[in-house]
Amino acid sequence: MRTLIASVTLALLSTLTHAGNAACDAKAAEKKLAGAAKTSFLKKCEKDAGASSPSAVCLNKAAEKKLAGAAKNSFVKKCEKDAAAAPQ
């Protein structure tokens, strides 16, 4: 059971990391960055996105509530939806 939870968590985190990379890549493209400047920008952007992304916050809240499985997935999905709808 623990192996399954660990596998699901890793899969979810890798998906979140990939989503963060796409957003940072888009920002770098808007700024027309290349080479070392792009690499530096992407590294900082991904670090900043990982620390404060709605997904990370929602995963932490789910962990605090000790949710697992479908309940955790449902909670995180609703939390992310609510975060996206909230004014910035």
Short mmCIF file of C-alpha atoms in Angstrom, two decimals:
data_model
loop_
_atom_site.label_atom_id
_atom_site.label_comp_id
_atom_site.label_asym_id
_atom_site.label_seq_id
_atom_site.Cartn_x
_atom_site.Cartn_y
_atom_site.Cartn_z
CA MET A 1 0.00 0.00 0.00
CA ARG A 2 2.80 2.41 0.88
CA THR A 3 4.51 1.65 -2.41
CA LEU A 4 1.33 2.51 -4.27
CA ILE A 5 0.94 5.80 -2.41
CA ALA A 6 4.59 6.66 -3.05
CA SER A 7 4.22 5.85 -6.75
CA VAL A 8 1.09 7.95 -7.11
CA THR A 9 2.71 10.85 -5.25
CA LEU A 10 5.80 10.73 -7.46
CA ALA A 11 3.67 10.59 -10.60
CA LEU A 12 1.62 13.56 -9.45
CA LEU A 13 4.71 15.57 -8.53
CA SER A 14 6.36 14.86 -11.86
CA THR A 15 3.18 16.01 -13.61
CA LEU A 16 3.16 19.20 -11.55
CA THR A 17 6.82 19.81 -12.31
CA HIS A 18 6.15 19.37 -16.01
CA ALA A 19 3.27 21.86 -15.85
CA GLY A 20 5.53 24.34 -14.12
CA ASN A 21 8.18 23.87 -16.80
CA ALA A 22 5.68 24.67 -19.55
CA ALA A 23 4.62 27.90 -17.87
CA CYS A 24 8.21 28.95 -17.29
CA ASP A 25 9.16 28.03 -20.86
CA ALA A 26 6.33 30.23 -22.13
CA LYS A 27 7.53 33.15 -19.99
CA ALA A 28 11.10 32.69 -21.24
CA ALA A 29 9.84 32.65 -24.84
CA GLU A 30 7.91 35.89 -24.26
CA LYS A 31 11.10 37.49 -22.99
CA LYS A 32 13.03 36.00 -25.97
CA LEU A 33 15.65 34.51 -23.66
CA ALA A 34 18.30 32.09 -24.92
CA GLY A 35 21.40 30.30 -23.67
CA ALA A 36 22.63 30.94 -20.14
CA ALA A 37 20.05 33.69 -19.52
CA LYS A 38 17.22 31.29 -20.36
CA THR A 39 18.71 28.52 -18.22
CA SER A 40 19.08 30.86 -15.26
CA PHE A 41 15.56 32.24 -15.72
CA LEU A 42 14.04 28.75 -15.97
CA LYS A 43 15.85 27.55 -12.85
CA LYS A 44 14.59 30.51 -10.79
CA CYS A 45 11.09 30.37 -12.28
CA GLU A 46 10.69 26.65 -11.57
CA LYS A 47 11.99 27.07 -8.01
CA ASP A 48 9.57 29.94 -7.36
CA ALA A 49 6.65 28.09 -8.97
CA GLY A 50 7.27 24.94 -6.96
CA ALA A 51 7.31 26.73 -3.63
CA SER A 52 4.10 28.67 -4.02
CA SER A 53 2.09 26.93 -6.69
CA PRO A 54 -1.55 26.23 -5.88
CA SER A 55 -0.85 22.53 -6.42
CA ALA A 56 1.89 22.48 -3.78
CA VAL A 57 -0.31 24.37 -1.33
CA CYS A 58 -3.23 22.03 -1.98
CA LEU A 59 -1.05 18.93 -1.58
CA ASN A 60 0.20 20.28 1.75
CA LYS A 61 -3.37 20.92 2.92
CA ALA A 62 -4.36 17.38 1.92
CA ALA A 63 -1.39 16.00 3.87
CA GLU A 64 -2.39 18.04 6.93
CA LYS A 65 -5.86 16.52 6.72
CA LYS A 66 -4.27 13.07 6.29
CA LEU A 67 -6.24 12.40 3.12
CA ALA A 68 -5.35 9.54 0.79
CA GLY A 69 -6.57 7.96 -2.41
CA ALA A 70 -9.72 9.26 -4.05
CA ALA A 71 -10.48 11.62 -1.17
CA LYS A 72 -7.06 13.26 -1.57
CA ASN A 73 -7.41 13.52 -5.35
CA SER A 74 -10.86 15.05 -5.05
CA PHE A 75 -9.73 17.51 -2.39
CA VAL A 76 -6.66 18.61 -4.39
CA LYS A 77 -8.69 19.01 -7.59
CA LYS A 78 -11.29 21.18 -5.83
CA CYS A 79 -8.61 23.16 -4.01
CA GLU A 80 -6.78 23.91 -7.27
CA LYS A 81 -10.05 24.92 -8.96
CA ASP A 82 -10.89 27.26 -6.07
CA ALA A 83 -7.37 28.73 -6.15
CA ALA A 84 -7.62 29.39 -9.89
CA ALA A 85 -11.00 31.10 -9.44
CA ALA A 86 -9.79 33.31 -6.57
CA PRO A 87 -8.72 36.84 -7.49
CA GLN A 88 -4.96 37.31 -7.55
#
